[in-house]
Tab-separated table of C-alpha atoms in Angstrom:
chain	number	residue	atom	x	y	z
A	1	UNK	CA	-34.447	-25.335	-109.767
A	2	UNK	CA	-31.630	-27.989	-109.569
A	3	UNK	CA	-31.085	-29.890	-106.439
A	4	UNK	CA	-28.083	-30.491	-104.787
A	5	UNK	CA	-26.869	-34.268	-104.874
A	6	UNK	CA	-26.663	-34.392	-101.034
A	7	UNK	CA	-30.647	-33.492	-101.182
A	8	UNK	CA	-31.420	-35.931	-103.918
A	9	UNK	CA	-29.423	-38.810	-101.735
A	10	UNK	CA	-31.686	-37.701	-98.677
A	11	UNK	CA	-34.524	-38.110	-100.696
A	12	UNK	CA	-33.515	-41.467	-102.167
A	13	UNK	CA	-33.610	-43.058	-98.844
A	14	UNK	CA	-36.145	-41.739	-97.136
A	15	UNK	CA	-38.093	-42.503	-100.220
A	16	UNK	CA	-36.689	-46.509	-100.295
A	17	UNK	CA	-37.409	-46.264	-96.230
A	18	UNK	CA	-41.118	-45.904	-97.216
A	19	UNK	CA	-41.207	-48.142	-100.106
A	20	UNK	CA	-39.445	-50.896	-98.318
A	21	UNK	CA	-42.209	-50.491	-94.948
A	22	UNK	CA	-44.997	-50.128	-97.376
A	23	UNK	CA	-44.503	-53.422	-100.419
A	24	UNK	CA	-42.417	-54.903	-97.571
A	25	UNK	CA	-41.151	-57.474	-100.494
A	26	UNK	CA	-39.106	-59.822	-98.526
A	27	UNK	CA	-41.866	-60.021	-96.004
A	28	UNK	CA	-44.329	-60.859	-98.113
A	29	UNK	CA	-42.147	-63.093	-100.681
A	30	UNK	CA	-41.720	-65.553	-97.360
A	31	UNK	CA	-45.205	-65.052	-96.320
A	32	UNK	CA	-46.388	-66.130	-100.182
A	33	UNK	CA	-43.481	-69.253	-100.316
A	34	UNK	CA	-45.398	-70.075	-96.775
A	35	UNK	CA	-48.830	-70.197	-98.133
A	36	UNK	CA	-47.778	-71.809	-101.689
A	37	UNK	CA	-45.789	-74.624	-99.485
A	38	UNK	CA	-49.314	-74.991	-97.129
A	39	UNK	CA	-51.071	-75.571	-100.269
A	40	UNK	CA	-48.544	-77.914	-101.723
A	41	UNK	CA	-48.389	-80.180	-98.471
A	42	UNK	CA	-52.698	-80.210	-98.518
A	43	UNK	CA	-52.918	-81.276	-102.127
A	44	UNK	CA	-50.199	-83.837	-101.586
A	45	UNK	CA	-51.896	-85.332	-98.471
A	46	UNK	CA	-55.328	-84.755	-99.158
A	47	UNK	CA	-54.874	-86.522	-102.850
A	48	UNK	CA	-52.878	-89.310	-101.106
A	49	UNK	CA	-54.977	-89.708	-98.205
A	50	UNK	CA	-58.099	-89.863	-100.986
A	51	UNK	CA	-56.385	-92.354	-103.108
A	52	UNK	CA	-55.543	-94.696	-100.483
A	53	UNK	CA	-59.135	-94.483	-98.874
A	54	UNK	CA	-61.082	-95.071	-102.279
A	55	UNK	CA	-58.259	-97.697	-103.074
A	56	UNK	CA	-59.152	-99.332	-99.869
A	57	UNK	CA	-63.354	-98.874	-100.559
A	58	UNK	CA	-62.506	-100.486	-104.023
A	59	UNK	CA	-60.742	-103.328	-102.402
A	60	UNK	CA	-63.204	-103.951	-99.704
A	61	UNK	CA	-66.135	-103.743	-102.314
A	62	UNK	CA	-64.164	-106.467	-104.672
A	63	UNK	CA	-64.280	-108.590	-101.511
A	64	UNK	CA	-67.198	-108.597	-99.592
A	65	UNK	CA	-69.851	-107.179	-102.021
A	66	UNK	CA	-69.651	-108.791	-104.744
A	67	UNK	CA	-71.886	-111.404	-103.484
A	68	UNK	CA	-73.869	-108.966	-101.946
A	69	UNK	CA	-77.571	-109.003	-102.598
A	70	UNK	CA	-77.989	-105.081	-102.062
A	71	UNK	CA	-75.616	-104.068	-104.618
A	72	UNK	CA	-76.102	-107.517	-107.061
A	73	UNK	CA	-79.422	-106.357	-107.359
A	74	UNK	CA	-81.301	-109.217	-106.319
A	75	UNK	CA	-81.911	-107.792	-102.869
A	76	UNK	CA	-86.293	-107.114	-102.143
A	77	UNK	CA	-86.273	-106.732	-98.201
A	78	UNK	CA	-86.419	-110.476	-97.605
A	79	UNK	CA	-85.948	-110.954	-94.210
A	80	UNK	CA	-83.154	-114.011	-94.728
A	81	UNK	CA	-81.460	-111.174	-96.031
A	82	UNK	CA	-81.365	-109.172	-93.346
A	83	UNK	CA	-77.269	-109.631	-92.884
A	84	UNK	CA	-76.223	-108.219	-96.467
A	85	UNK	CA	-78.792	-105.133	-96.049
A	86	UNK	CA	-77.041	-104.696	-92.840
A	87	UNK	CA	-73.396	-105.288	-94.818
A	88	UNK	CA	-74.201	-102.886	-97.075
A	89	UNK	CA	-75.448	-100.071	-95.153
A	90	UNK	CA	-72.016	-100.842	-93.483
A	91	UNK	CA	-70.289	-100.481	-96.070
A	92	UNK	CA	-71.840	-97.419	-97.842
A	93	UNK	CA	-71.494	-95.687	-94.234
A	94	UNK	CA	-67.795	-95.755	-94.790
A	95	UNK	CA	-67.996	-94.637	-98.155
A	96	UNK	CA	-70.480	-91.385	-96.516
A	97	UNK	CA	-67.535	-91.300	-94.242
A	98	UNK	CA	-65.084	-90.520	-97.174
A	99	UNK	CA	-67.241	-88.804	-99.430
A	100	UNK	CA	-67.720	-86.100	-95.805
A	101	UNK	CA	-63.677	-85.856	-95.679
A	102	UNK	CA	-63.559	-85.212	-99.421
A	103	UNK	CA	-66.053	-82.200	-98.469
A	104	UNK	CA	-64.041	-80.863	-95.804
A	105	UNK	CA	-61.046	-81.459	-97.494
A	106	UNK	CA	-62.126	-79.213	-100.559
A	107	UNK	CA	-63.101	-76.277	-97.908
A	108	UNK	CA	-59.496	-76.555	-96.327
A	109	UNK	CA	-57.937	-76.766	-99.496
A	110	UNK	CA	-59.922	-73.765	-101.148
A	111	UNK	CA	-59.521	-71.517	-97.635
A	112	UNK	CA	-55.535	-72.158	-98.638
A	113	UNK	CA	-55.846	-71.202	-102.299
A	114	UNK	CA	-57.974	-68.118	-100.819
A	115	UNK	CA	-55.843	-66.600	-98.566
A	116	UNK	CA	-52.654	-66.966	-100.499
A	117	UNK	CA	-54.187	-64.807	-103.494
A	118	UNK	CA	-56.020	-62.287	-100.738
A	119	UNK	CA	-52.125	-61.939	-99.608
A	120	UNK	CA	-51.538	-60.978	-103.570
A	121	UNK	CA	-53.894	-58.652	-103.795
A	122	UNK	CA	-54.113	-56.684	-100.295
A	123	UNK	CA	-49.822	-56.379	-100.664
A	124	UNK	CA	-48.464	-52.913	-100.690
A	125	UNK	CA	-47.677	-52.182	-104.310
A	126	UNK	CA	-45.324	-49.158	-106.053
A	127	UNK	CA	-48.829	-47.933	-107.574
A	128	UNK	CA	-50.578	-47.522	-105.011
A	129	UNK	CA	-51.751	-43.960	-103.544
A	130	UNK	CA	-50.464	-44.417	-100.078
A	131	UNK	CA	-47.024	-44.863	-101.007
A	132	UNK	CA	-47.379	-41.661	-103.583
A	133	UNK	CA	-49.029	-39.963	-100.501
A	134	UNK	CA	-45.768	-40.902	-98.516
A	135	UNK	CA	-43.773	-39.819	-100.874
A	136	UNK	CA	-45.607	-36.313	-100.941
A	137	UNK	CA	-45.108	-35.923	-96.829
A	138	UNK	CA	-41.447	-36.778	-97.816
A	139	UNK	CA	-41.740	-33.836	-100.010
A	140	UNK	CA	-43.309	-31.942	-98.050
A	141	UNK	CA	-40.657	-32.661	-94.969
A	142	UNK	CA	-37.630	-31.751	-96.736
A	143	UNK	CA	-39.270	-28.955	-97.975
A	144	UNK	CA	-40.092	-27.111	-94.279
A	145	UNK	CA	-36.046	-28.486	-93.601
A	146	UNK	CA	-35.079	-24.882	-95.084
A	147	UNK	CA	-37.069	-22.374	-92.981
A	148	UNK	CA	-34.658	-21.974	-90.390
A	149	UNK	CA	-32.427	-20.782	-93.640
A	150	UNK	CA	-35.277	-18.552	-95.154
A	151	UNK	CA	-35.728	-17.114	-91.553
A	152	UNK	CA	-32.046	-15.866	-91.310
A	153	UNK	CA	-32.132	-14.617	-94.599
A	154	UNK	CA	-35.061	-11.794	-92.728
A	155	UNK	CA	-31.811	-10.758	-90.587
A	156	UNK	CA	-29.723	-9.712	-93.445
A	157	UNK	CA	-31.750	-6.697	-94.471
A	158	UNK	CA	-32.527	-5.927	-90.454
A	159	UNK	CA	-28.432	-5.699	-90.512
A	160	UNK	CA	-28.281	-3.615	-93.446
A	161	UNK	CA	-30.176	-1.517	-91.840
A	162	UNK	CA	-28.695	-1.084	-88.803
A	163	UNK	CA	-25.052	-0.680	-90.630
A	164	UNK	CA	-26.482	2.076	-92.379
A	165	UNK	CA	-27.365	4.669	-89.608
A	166	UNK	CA	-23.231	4.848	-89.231
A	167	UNK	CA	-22.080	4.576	-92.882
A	168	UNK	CA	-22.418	8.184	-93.297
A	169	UNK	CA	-20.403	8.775	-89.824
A	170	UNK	CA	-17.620	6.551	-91.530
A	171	UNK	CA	-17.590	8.743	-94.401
A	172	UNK	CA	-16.875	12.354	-92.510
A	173	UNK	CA	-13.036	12.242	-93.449
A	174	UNK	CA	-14.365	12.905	-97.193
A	175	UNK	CA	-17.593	14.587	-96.978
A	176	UNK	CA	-18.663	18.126	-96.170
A	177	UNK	CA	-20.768	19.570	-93.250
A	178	UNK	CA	-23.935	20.054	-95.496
A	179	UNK	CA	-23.820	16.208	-96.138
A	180	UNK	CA	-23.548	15.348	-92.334
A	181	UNK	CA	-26.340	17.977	-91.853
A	182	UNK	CA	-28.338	16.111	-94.155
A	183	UNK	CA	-28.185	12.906	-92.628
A	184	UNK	CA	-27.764	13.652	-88.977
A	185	UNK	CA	-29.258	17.526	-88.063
A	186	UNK	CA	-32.396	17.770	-86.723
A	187	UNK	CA	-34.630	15.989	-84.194
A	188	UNK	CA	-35.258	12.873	-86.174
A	189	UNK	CA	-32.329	12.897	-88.415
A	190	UNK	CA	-32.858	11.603	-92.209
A	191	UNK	CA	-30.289	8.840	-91.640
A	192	UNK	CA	-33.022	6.880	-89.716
A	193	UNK	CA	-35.410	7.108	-92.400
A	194	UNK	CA	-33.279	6.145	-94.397
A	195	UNK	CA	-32.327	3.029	-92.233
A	196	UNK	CA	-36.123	2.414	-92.246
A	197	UNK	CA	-36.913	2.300	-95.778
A	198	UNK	CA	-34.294	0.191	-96.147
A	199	UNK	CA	-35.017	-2.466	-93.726
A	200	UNK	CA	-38.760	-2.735	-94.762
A	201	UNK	CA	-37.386	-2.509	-98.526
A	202	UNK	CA	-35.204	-5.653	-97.430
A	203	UNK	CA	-37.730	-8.045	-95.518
A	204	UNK	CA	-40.430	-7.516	-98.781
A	205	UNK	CA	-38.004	-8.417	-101.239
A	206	UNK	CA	-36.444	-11.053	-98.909
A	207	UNK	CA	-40.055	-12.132	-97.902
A	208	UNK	CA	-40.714	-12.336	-101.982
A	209	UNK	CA	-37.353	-14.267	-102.494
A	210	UNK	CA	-38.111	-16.779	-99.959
A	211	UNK	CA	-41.536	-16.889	-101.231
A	212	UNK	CA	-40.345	-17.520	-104.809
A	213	UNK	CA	-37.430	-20.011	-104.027
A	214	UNK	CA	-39.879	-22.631	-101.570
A	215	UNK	CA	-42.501	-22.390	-104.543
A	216	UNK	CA	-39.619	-23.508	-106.555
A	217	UNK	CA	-37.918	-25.970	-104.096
A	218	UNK	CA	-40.858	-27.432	-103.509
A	219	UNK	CA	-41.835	-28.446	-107.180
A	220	UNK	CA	-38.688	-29.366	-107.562
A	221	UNK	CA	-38.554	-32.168	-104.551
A	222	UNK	CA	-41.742	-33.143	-105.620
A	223	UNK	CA	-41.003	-34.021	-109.295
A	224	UNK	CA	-38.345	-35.609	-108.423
A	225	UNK	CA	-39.715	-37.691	-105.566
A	226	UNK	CA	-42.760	-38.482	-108.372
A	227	UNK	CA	-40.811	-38.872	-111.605
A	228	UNK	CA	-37.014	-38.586	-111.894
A	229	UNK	CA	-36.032	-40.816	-108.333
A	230	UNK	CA	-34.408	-44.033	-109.400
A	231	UNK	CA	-35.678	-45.643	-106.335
A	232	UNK	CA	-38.903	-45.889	-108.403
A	233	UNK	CA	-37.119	-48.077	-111.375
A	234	UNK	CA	-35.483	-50.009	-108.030
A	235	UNK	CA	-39.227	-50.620	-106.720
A	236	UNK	CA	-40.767	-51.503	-109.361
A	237	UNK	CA	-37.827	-54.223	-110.292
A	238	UNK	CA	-38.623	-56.174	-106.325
A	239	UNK	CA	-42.481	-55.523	-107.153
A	240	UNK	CA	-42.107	-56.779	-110.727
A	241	UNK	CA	-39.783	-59.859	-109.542
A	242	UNK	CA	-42.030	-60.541	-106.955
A	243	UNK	CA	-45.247	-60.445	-109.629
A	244	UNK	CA	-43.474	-62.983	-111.121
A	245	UNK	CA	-42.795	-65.134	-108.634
A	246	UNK	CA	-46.709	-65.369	-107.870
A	247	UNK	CA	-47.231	-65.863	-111.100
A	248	UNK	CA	-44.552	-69.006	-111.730
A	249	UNK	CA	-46.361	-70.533	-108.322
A	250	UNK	CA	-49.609	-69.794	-109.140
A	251	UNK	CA	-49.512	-71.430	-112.297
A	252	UNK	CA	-48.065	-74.442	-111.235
A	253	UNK	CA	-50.601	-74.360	-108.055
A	254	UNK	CA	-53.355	-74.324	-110.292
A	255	UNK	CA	-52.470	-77.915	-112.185
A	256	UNK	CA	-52.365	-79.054	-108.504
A	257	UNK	CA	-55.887	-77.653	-108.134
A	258	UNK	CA	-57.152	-78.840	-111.372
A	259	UNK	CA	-56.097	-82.321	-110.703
A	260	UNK	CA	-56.986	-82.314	-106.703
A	261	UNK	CA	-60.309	-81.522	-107.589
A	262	UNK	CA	-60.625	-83.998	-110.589
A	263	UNK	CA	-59.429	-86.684	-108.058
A	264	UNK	CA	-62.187	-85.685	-105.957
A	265	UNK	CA	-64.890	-85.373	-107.966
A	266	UNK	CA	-63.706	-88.562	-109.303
A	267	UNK	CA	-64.302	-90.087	-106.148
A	268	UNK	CA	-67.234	-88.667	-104.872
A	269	UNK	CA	-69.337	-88.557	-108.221
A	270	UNK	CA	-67.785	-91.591	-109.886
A	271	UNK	CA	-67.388	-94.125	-107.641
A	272	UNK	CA	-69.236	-93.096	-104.424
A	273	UNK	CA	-72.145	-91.617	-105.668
A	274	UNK	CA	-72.598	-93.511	-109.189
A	275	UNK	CA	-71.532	-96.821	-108.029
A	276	UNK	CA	-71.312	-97.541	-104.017
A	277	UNK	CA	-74.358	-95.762	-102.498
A	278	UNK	CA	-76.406	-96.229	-106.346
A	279	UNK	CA	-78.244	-98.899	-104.575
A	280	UNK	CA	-80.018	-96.662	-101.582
A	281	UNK	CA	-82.180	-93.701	-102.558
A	282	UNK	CA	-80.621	-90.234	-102.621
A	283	UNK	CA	-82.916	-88.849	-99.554
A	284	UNK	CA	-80.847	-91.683	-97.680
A	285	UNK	CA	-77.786	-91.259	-98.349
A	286	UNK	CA	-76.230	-89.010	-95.402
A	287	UNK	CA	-73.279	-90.630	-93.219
A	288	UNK	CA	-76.194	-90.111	-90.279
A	289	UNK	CA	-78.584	-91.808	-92.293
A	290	UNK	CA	-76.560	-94.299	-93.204
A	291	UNK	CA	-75.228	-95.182	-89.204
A	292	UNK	CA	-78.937	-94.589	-88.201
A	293	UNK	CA	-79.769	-97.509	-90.689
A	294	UNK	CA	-77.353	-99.371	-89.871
A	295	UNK	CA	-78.385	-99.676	-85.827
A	296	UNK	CA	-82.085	-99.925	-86.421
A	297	UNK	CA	-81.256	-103.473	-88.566
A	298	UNK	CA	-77.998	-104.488	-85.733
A	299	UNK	CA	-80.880	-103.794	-82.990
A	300	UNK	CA	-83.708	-105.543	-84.611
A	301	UNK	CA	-85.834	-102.246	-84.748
A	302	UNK	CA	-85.942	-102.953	-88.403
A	303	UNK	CA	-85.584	-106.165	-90.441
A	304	UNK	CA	-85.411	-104.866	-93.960
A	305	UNK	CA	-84.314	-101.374	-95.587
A	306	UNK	CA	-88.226	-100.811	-96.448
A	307	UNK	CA	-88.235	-100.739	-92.499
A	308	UNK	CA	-85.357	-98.536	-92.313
A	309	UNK	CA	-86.563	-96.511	-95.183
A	310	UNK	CA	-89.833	-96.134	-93.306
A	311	UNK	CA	-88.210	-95.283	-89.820
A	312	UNK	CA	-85.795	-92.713	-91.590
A	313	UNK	CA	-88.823	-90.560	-93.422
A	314	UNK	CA	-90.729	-90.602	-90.405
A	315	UNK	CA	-87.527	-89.635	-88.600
A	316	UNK	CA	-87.234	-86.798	-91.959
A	317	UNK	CA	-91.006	-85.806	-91.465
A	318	UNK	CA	-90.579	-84.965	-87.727
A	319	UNK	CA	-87.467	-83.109	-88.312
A	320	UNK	CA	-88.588	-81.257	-91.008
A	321	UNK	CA	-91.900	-80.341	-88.436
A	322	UNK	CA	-89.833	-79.524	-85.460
A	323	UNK	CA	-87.524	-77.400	-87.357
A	324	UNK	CA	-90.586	-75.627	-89.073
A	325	UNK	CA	-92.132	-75.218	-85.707
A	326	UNK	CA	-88.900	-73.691	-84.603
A	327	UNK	CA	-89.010	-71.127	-87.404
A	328	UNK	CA	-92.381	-70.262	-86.530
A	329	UNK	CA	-91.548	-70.206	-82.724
A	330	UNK	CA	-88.349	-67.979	-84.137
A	331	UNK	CA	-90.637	-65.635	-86.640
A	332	UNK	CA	-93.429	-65.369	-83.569
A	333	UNK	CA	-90.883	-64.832	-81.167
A	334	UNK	CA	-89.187	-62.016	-83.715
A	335	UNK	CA	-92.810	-60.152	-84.130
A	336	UNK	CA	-93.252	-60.130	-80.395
A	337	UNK	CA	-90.088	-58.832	-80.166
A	338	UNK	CA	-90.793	-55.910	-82.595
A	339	UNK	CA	-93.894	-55.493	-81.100
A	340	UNK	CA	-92.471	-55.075	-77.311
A	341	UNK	CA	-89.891	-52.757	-78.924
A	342	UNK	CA	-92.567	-51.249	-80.803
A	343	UNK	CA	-95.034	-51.085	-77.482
A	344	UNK	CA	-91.964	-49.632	-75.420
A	345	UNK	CA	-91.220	-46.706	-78.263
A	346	UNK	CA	-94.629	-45.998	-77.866
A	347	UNK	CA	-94.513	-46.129	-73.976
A	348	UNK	CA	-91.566	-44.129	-74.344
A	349	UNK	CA	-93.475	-41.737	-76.458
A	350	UNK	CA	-96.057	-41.530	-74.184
A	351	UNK	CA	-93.657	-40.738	-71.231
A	352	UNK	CA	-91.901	-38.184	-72.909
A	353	UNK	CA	-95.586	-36.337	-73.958
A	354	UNK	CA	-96.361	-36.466	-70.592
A	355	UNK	CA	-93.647	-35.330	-69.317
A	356	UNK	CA	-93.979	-32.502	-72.204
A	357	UNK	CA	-97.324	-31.815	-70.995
A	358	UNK	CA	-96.393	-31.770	-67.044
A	359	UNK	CA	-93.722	-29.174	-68.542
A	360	UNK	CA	-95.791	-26.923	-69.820
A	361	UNK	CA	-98.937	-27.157	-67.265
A	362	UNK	CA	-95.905	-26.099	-64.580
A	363	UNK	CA	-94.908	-23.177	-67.204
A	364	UNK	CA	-98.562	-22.309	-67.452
A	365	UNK	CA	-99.218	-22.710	-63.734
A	366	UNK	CA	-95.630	-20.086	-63.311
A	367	UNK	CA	-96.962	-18.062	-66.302
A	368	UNK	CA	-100.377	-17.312	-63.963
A	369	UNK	CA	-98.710	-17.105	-60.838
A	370	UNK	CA	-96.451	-14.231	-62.292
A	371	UNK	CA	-99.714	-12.478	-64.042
A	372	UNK	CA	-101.583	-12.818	-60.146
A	373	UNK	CA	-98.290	-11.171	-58.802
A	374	UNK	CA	-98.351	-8.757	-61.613
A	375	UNK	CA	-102.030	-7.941	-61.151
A	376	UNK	CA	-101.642	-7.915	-57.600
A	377	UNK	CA	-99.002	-4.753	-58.030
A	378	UNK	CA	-100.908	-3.282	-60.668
A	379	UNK	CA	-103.805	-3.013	-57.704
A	380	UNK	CA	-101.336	-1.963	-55.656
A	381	UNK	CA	-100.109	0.464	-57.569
A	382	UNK	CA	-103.522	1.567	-58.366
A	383	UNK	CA	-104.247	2.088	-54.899
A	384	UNK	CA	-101.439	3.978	-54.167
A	385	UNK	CA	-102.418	6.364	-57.169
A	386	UNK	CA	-105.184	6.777	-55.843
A	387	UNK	CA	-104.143	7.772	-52.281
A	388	UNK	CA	-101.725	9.915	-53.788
A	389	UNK	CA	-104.602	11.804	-55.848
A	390	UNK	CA	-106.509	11.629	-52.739
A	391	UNK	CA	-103.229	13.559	-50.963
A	392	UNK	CA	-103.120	15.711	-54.129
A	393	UNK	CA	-106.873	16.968	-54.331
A	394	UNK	CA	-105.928	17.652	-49.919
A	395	UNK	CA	-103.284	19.612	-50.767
A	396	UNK	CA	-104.793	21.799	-53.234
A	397	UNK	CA	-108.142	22.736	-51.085
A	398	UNK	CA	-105.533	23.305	-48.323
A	399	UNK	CA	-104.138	25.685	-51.288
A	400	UNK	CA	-107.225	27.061	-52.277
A	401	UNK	CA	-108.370	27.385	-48.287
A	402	UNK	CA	-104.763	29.493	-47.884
A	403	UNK	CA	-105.036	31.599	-51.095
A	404	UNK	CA	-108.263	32.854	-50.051
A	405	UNK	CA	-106.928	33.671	-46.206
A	406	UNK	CA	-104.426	35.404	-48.000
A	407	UNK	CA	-107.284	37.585	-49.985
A	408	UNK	CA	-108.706	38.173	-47.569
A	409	UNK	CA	-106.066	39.338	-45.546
A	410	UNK	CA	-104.620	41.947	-48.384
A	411	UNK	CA	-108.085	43.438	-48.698
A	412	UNK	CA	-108.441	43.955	-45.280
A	413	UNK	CA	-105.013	45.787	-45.007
């Protein structure tokens, strides 16, 4: 079945309607160039805030530790040498405080990367089976548009019909008697059979026709909403274009990334770790660590980094014991749990068997109550049956007493 132009131009732009709501590709496009120009501005800041810091830690460690005895090496928790362990714990605090900001930066950084390719992947694409379901309720819509048409074609044989009980009046000038006879003699004149078979004749094949031609319509919208539209070629063009566009930006995003994190990991492994906090052992090496050092030797609580080592893995140990007795106080305080939930199920349990068992003591309790009351008019009726056999046994001596009055009576007369 060919469509008609008009139709196919209907179905052009509801189908581009749906497409357009669905891949929304200008929407997205600016929501992408918004994401890509986020990451952009946090790999140019981030690398130049980086740079500057370590270009500042590199200056300050030129300056004031190169005669340090910490980092020279020469450093064995003398107590004259109190102010460079104090220096130096200064100074690798600051570099903790960068090597933290490199951290978060990476997170921020990678959430950017992240939710610019989850906006890639979760966008509304020309293969996708919603938009080919949309396209089938488009079908399916311009499909039901012609009912009202196949309804009125029901009328036409309903007319024909109709038309037909006079035809054979209209013909009279040129017909005989026997015909009109024929048609309109008799109680129920032939004409109106006639009228009859030929509207029921009518709606079947009509009701076929229709049947026949929506079967057809309908396979026809629908390949041609699937297949032969041009709005397809027109979609996938945008979607392709706009592949492409990720693409060109995501490649070009990713030497950004490559290099951001090379900077970083420069940084953090290279210089912080490897060189500025090599002196102070690894377990140490936290920014809190590193300030809590720092105060024990400005206070006097410590006068050497042995001290502050010492006061730091006591300070580890008691940590480490308070959070395992919080786990334990968590695990204990989980079992009770389950066990109260498990002690009120069983409560629970126990109510509801009660309750079960109160149920069916009542039913038993109603169950004898209604066989007393049943025994009681059984005995009742018992009774009576036997007053009434009682009455019965009465009447028949009072029978018996009569019949024999009467005996005697005839043999006497």
């Amino acid at each position: 079945m060919q469509l008609k132009q008009s139709t196919k131009d209907a179905l052009d732009a509801a189908l581009t309607q749906a497409a357009e709501e669905y891949c929304a590709f200008d929407a997205v496009r600016k929501k992408e160039e918004e994401l890509f120009a986020q990451e952009e501005q946090l790999y140019k800041k981030h690398t130049d805030d980086v740079r500057k810091s370590s270009d500042a830690l590199l200056e300050t460690f030129k300056s004031t530790m190169a005669d340090n005895a910490v980092y020279k090496g020469t450093y064995h928790n003398e107590t004259e040498k109190k102010d460079d362990a104090r220096k130096a714990l200064t100074f690798a605090k600051a570099c903790a405080v960068l090597k933290k900001a490199v951290g978060i930066y990476g997170a921020q950084y990678g959430a950017a990367s992240a939710q610019r390719m989850i906006c890639e992947q979760q966008r509304g694409k020309p293969t996708d089976d919603k938009l080919k379901n949309k396209a089938t309720e488009i079908a399916q819509r311009e499909t039901n548009k012609g009912v009202s048409v196949r309804r009125a074609l029901y009328l036409i044989p309903i007319a024909v019909a109709i038309l037909f009980i006079f035809i054979p009046l209209l013909l009279r000038p040129v017909t005989s008697p026997a015909f009109d006879n024929f048609f309109y003699a008799g109680k129920t004149p032939n004409v109106v059979y006639f009228s009859l078979f030929i509207g029921i004749a009518g709606l079947i094949a009509t009701g076929i026709f229709n049947a026949f031609r929506r079967k057809a319509q309908k396979k026809a919208i629908e390949q041609y909403l699937t297949k032969d539209s041009g709005v397809w070629k027109k979609i996938g063009e945008k979607n392709a274009k706009l592949t492409g566009f990720y693409e060109e930006k995501s490649a070009e995003a990713k030497k950004h990334s490559d290099e951001y994190f090379n900077i970083m990991t420069l940084v953090t492994q290279k210089m912080v770790n490897e060189i500025y906090l090599k002196p102070f052992p690894q377990e140490f090496t936290d920014l809190e660590d590193l300030a809590a050092g720092e105060q024990l030797l400005a206070t006097g609580r410590a006068e050497s980094l042995k001290d502050v080592y010492d006061i730091l893995e006591r300070r580890h140990n008691e940590n480490a014991k308070a959070q395992a007795e919080a786990q334990h106080r968590a695990r204990m305080e989980s079992i009770n749990m389950e066990q109260l939930r498990s002690q009120q199920k069983a409560e629970e349990y126990a109510r509801k068997q009660a309750a079960y068992a109160r149920e069916q003591a009542e039913y038993a309790r109603a169950q004898a109550d209604a066989a007393k009351e049943q025994a009681q008019a059984l005995g009742k009726m018992a009774e009576e049956s036997e007053r009434q056999t009682e009455y019965a046994r009465r009447q028949a001596e009072s029978a018996s007493t009569m019949q024999s009055d009467i005996d005697f009576m005839k043999r006497n007369n």
